[in-house]
XYZ file of C-alpha atoms in Angstrom:
324
model
C 15.335 21.654 -94.767
C 15.595 24.773 -96.856
C 11.838 24.871 -97.073
C 11.955 24.828 -93.100
C 14.222 27.761 -93.085
C 12.329 29.709 -95.751
C 9.546 29.421 -93.446
C 11.677 30.759 -90.490
C 12.951 33.256 -92.306
C 9.674 34.608 -93.310
C 7.896 34.847 -90.202
C 10.948 36.867 -88.687
C 10.595 39.222 -91.880
C 6.780 39.639 -90.929
C 7.365 40.074 -87.123
C 10.073 42.553 -87.843
C 8.012 44.305 -90.608
C 4.827 44.381 -88.285
C 7.014 46.123 -85.543
C 8.387 48.452 -87.798
C 5.035 49.528 -89.361
C 3.423 49.725 -85.910
C 6.704 52.060 -84.766
C 6.752 54.554 -87.614
C 2.910 54.851 -88.179
C 2.603 55.318 -84.199
C 5.154 58.197 -84.268
C 3.619 59.906 -87.427
C 0.170 59.818 -85.543
C 1.491 61.034 -82.090
C 3.105 64.213 -83.512
C -0.004 64.751 -85.504
C -1.615 65.229 -82.246
C -3.624 61.983 -82.566
C -4.320 60.488 -79.105
C -2.424 57.490 -78.090
C -5.777 55.781 -77.147
C -6.500 55.919 -80.875
C -3.204 54.785 -82.102
C -3.758 51.884 -79.864
C -6.886 50.620 -80.913
C -5.983 50.752 -84.490
C -1.965 50.830 -85.514
C -1.024 48.798 -82.508
C -3.790 46.305 -82.510
C -3.152 45.868 -86.463
C 0.447 45.287 -85.834
C 0.246 42.430 -83.237
C -1.940 40.166 -85.647
C -0.062 41.686 -89.053
C 1.821 38.232 -89.233
C -1.432 36.330 -89.652
C -3.462 38.846 -92.108
C -0.324 39.257 -94.554
C -0.112 35.481 -94.583
C -3.566 35.088 -95.203
C -4.146 37.496 -97.723
C -1.165 36.420 -99.724
C -2.180 32.782 -99.318
C -5.683 33.296 -100.559
C -4.345 35.522 -103.687
C -2.428 32.161 -104.439
C -5.657 29.943 -103.949
C -3.717 28.283 -100.834
C -6.577 28.390 -98.726
C -6.109 25.240 -96.689
C -3.149 27.358 -95.250
C -5.213 30.282 -94.802
C -7.471 28.063 -92.401
C -4.750 26.628 -90.874
C -2.877 29.623 -89.933
C -6.264 31.517 -88.511
C -7.584 28.454 -86.564
C -4.025 27.231 -85.573
C -3.073 30.826 -84.368
C -6.261 30.834 -82.182
C -5.407 27.714 -80.718
C -1.827 28.579 -80.176
C -3.215 31.743 -78.425
C -4.681 30.197 -75.632
C -2.834 26.869 -75.060
C 0.787 28.050 -75.987
C 0.886 31.637 -75.269
C -1.745 32.017 -72.073
C -0.129 28.664 -70.901
C 3.509 30.100 -70.885
C 2.198 33.401 -69.559
C 0.311 31.506 -66.647
C 3.630 29.572 -66.037
C 5.344 33.097 -65.344
C 3.080 34.470 -63.037
C -0.752 33.442 -62.039
C -3.230 35.689 -64.306
C -6.300 36.862 -62.951
C -9.148 36.374 -65.184
C -11.329 39.793 -64.832
C -15.376 39.518 -64.744
C -16.022 41.391 -67.956
C -13.659 38.772 -69.937
C -16.086 36.470 -68.589
C -19.205 38.361 -69.182
C -18.453 39.535 -72.383
C -15.172 39.263 -74.314
C -15.078 35.148 -73.616
C -18.927 34.699 -74.885
C -18.138 37.042 -78.057
C -15.152 34.796 -79.117
C -17.615 31.699 -78.379
C -19.970 33.194 -80.647
C -17.605 33.986 -83.091
C -16.436 30.546 -83.452
C -19.597 29.188 -82.933
C -20.701 31.312 -86.081
C -17.553 29.796 -88.262
C -18.323 26.204 -87.324
C -21.849 26.795 -88.646
C -20.814 28.332 -91.603
C -18.622 25.270 -91.944
C -21.426 22.701 -91.752
C -22.305 22.983 -95.685
C -21.538 19.230 -96.625
C -24.280 18.241 -93.631
C -26.626 21.031 -94.502
C -26.774 21.385 -98.092
C -24.533 18.500 -99.346
C -21.748 20.976 -100.693
C -18.144 21.119 -100.083
C -17.438 22.990 -96.548
C -16.005 26.664 -97.110
C -15.942 30.318 -95.883
C -17.325 32.092 -98.903
C -17.885 35.783 -99.434
C -21.437 36.276 -97.945
C -20.044 34.457 -94.929
C -17.329 36.468 -94.821
C -19.235 39.733 -95.152
C -21.517 38.516 -92.027
C -18.138 37.823 -89.982
C -17.156 41.414 -91.212
C -20.180 42.915 -89.626
C -19.628 41.106 -86.188
C -15.936 42.618 -86.203
C -17.496 45.733 -86.466
C -19.583 45.129 -83.539
C -16.676 43.917 -81.462
C -14.559 47.179 -82.456
C -17.520 49.421 -81.327
C -17.549 47.660 -78.194
C -13.757 47.414 -77.746
C -13.847 51.556 -78.542
C -16.143 51.839 -75.761
C -14.712 50.452 -73.359
C -11.522 52.060 -74.191
C -12.867 55.598 -74.040
C -14.160 54.534 -70.256
C -10.983 53.388 -68.769
C -8.891 55.448 -67.069
C -5.861 53.537 -67.414
C -5.987 52.952 -71.527
C -3.864 55.516 -72.135
C -0.934 54.173 -69.916
C -1.591 50.749 -70.964
C -0.895 51.742 -74.536
C 2.181 53.570 -73.949
C 3.015 50.314 -71.938
C 2.856 48.385 -74.984
C 4.375 51.278 -76.968
C 7.353 51.284 -75.368
C 8.066 47.849 -74.279
C 6.857 45.535 -77.416
C 8.435 47.660 -80.029
C 11.604 48.679 -77.832
C 10.876 52.224 -77.388
C 13.130 53.374 -80.779
C 12.701 57.252 -81.116
C 12.683 58.444 -84.327
C 12.292 61.686 -86.176
C 9.458 62.196 -88.595
C 11.441 61.295 -91.892
C 12.687 58.349 -90.219
C 9.010 57.311 -89.400
C 8.071 57.354 -92.607
C 11.018 55.152 -93.443
C 9.935 52.829 -90.987
C 6.575 52.298 -92.272
C 7.589 51.945 -95.847
C 10.552 49.540 -94.883
C 8.026 47.567 -92.643
C 5.421 47.174 -95.213
C 8.309 46.059 -97.939
C 9.491 43.314 -94.939
C 5.691 41.984 -94.662
C 5.228 41.616 -98.536
C 8.599 39.478 -98.595
C 7.888 37.702 -95.161
C 4.456 36.918 -96.159
C 5.447 35.728 -99.722
C 8.640 33.581 -98.406
C 6.282 32.308 -95.259
C 3.860 30.998 -97.847
C 5.947 29.595 -100.902
C 8.303 28.063 -98.116
C 5.556 26.502 -96.421
C 4.222 25.226 -99.501
C 7.319 23.316 -100.347
C 7.832 22.263 -96.832
C 4.240 20.523 -97.016
C 5.465 18.590 -100.092
C 8.699 18.035 -98.672
C 7.568 16.374 -95.391
C 4.532 14.757 -96.764
C 2.465 16.853 -94.964
C -1.029 18.875 -95.746
C -0.760 22.818 -96.286
C -3.141 22.333 -93.296
C -0.948 21.053 -91.173
C 1.940 23.731 -91.621
C -0.533 26.527 -91.339
C -1.878 24.644 -87.855
C 1.705 24.305 -86.357
C 4.657 26.069 -88.183
C 3.270 29.381 -89.617
C 0.582 29.661 -86.833
C 2.996 29.269 -83.877
C 5.451 31.619 -85.817
C 2.701 34.287 -86.590
C 1.579 34.064 -83.045
C 5.132 35.595 -81.588
C 3.990 38.846 -81.276
C 0.953 38.002 -78.744
C 3.440 35.665 -77.232
C 5.738 38.733 -76.483
C 3.116 40.894 -75.459
C 1.534 38.365 -72.833
C 4.738 37.651 -71.279
C 5.912 41.328 -70.678
C 2.364 41.728 -69.407
C 2.700 38.683 -66.923
C 6.292 39.662 -65.878
C 4.642 43.420 -65.157
C 1.646 41.281 -63.583
C -0.756 42.902 -66.046
C -3.237 40.169 -66.231
C -5.842 42.128 -68.083
C -3.693 42.692 -70.833
C -2.161 39.277 -71.087
C -5.623 37.551 -71.230
C -7.149 40.528 -73.262
C -4.555 40.454 -75.867
C -5.065 36.959 -76.519
C -8.857 37.122 -76.556
C -8.518 40.425 -78.687
C -6.240 38.496 -80.837
C -8.574 35.730 -81.579
C -11.585 37.858 -82.095
C -9.472 39.929 -84.904
C -8.326 36.611 -86.279
C -11.506 35.034 -86.655
C -13.708 37.780 -87.454
C -11.531 40.281 -89.395
C -8.648 38.286 -91.001
C -10.955 35.367 -92.170
C -13.389 37.656 -93.300
C -10.868 39.624 -95.713
C -9.464 36.402 -96.863
C -12.709 34.809 -97.528
C -13.482 38.222 -99.924
C -10.295 37.256 -101.749
C -10.981 34.077 -102.503
C -13.733 31.419 -100.720
C -11.898 29.608 -97.767
C -12.338 25.834 -97.801
C -12.441 23.958 -94.659
C -10.051 21.170 -95.069
C -10.376 17.665 -94.053
C -10.194 17.606 -90.050
C -11.034 21.487 -90.234
C -14.151 20.730 -87.740
C -12.180 19.158 -85.334
C -9.795 22.234 -85.360
C -12.615 24.833 -84.834
C -14.107 22.482 -82.022
C -10.704 22.664 -80.285
C -10.335 26.133 -80.676
C -14.071 26.328 -79.079
C -13.200 24.167 -76.236
C -9.878 26.161 -75.267
C -11.520 29.498 -75.143
C -14.502 28.108 -73.139
C -12.058 26.419 -70.592
C -11.499 29.654 -69.495
C -15.100 30.172 -68.161
C -14.998 27.291 -65.427
C -11.511 28.603 -64.112
C -13.266 31.999 -63.294
C -16.078 30.379 -61.209
C -14.517 27.292 -60.096
C -10.487 28.359 -59.849
C -11.164 31.516 -57.942
C -10.477 33.416 -60.864
C -6.890 32.868 -61.510
C -5.275 30.670 -64.123
C -2.649 29.179 -61.861
C 0.857 27.590 -62.859
C -0.679 24.157 -62.470
C -3.427 25.112 -65.137
C -1.156 27.123 -67.196
C 0.901 23.587 -67.395
C -2.480 21.843 -68.053
C -3.129 24.026 -71.044
C 0.172 23.653 -72.571
C -0.113 19.877 -72.046
C -3.281 19.938 -73.639
C -1.991 22.090 -76.449
C 0.986 19.456 -76.990
C -1.026 16.309 -76.971
C -3.432 18.349 -79.654
C -0.366 19.127 -81.828
C 0.865 15.288 -81.696
C -2.596 13.860 -82.392
C -3.306 16.063 -85.301
C -0.023 15.441 -87.184
C -0.372 11.595 -86.308
C -4.086 11.431 -87.224
């Protein structure tokens, strides 16, 4: 029980620390004359995925690579099954043509690449893991994604407004002077470090206490917790009927997790693909692929019944994965 409380406390510190870093850094950048668009592409984008990144880096440093794998893949599954499912229940989400033409195929490609990288046992009779050479390939793919995303943002007339919406709502619109901004960054970084360490150590103890693997703890307890920033952002977007933000936030976060967080973690230590890990990767791929027929056969709208179906499917996956 104490270990589980430690996981929750660590996750809360991670979320609060990420919010503090983003808010403080955004204020510093704004006062330095840096475009809100650039801030949104870098600082805000990092902030919503900071929990996954910090937890994965600390776990990789400590050799707990099963927790790294579970956190990253579990977050990607939760982002679509849980986050999009809840957002669609709040208000039907329109799936933009560009997402179907490019972003979702990019996510499917990235997940497919990771699946192929995990076929070591079948291809060369070796333990399956994401090594440093694999990590470099993922990092190059991430650079390609960033280039595409930056080009889109520069052409978008609404991008400045959109970043302001995220900045003003998710981070509670806290005003601060320059000195307080630096303090917020410093305190936020400390909270991220402490929260990450607490989450990893408590997650390992929780796994030992409940007699389950670190992968299971990462897939669900840690992954759902680190997906809370995406959940909050998507709920805000759904309430404001900003469908492009609700879906784009999830797809962008999944690309960030798979291409950046996994690549950085893989450079720290080879990420072993645990037992059942290939199934988790395939489930992640199927959740993303399920959005494509919704566009073509569901009037390009993720309706409330479809949102409920996503939540139900995610729930069944959780039960099956824990039991089997």
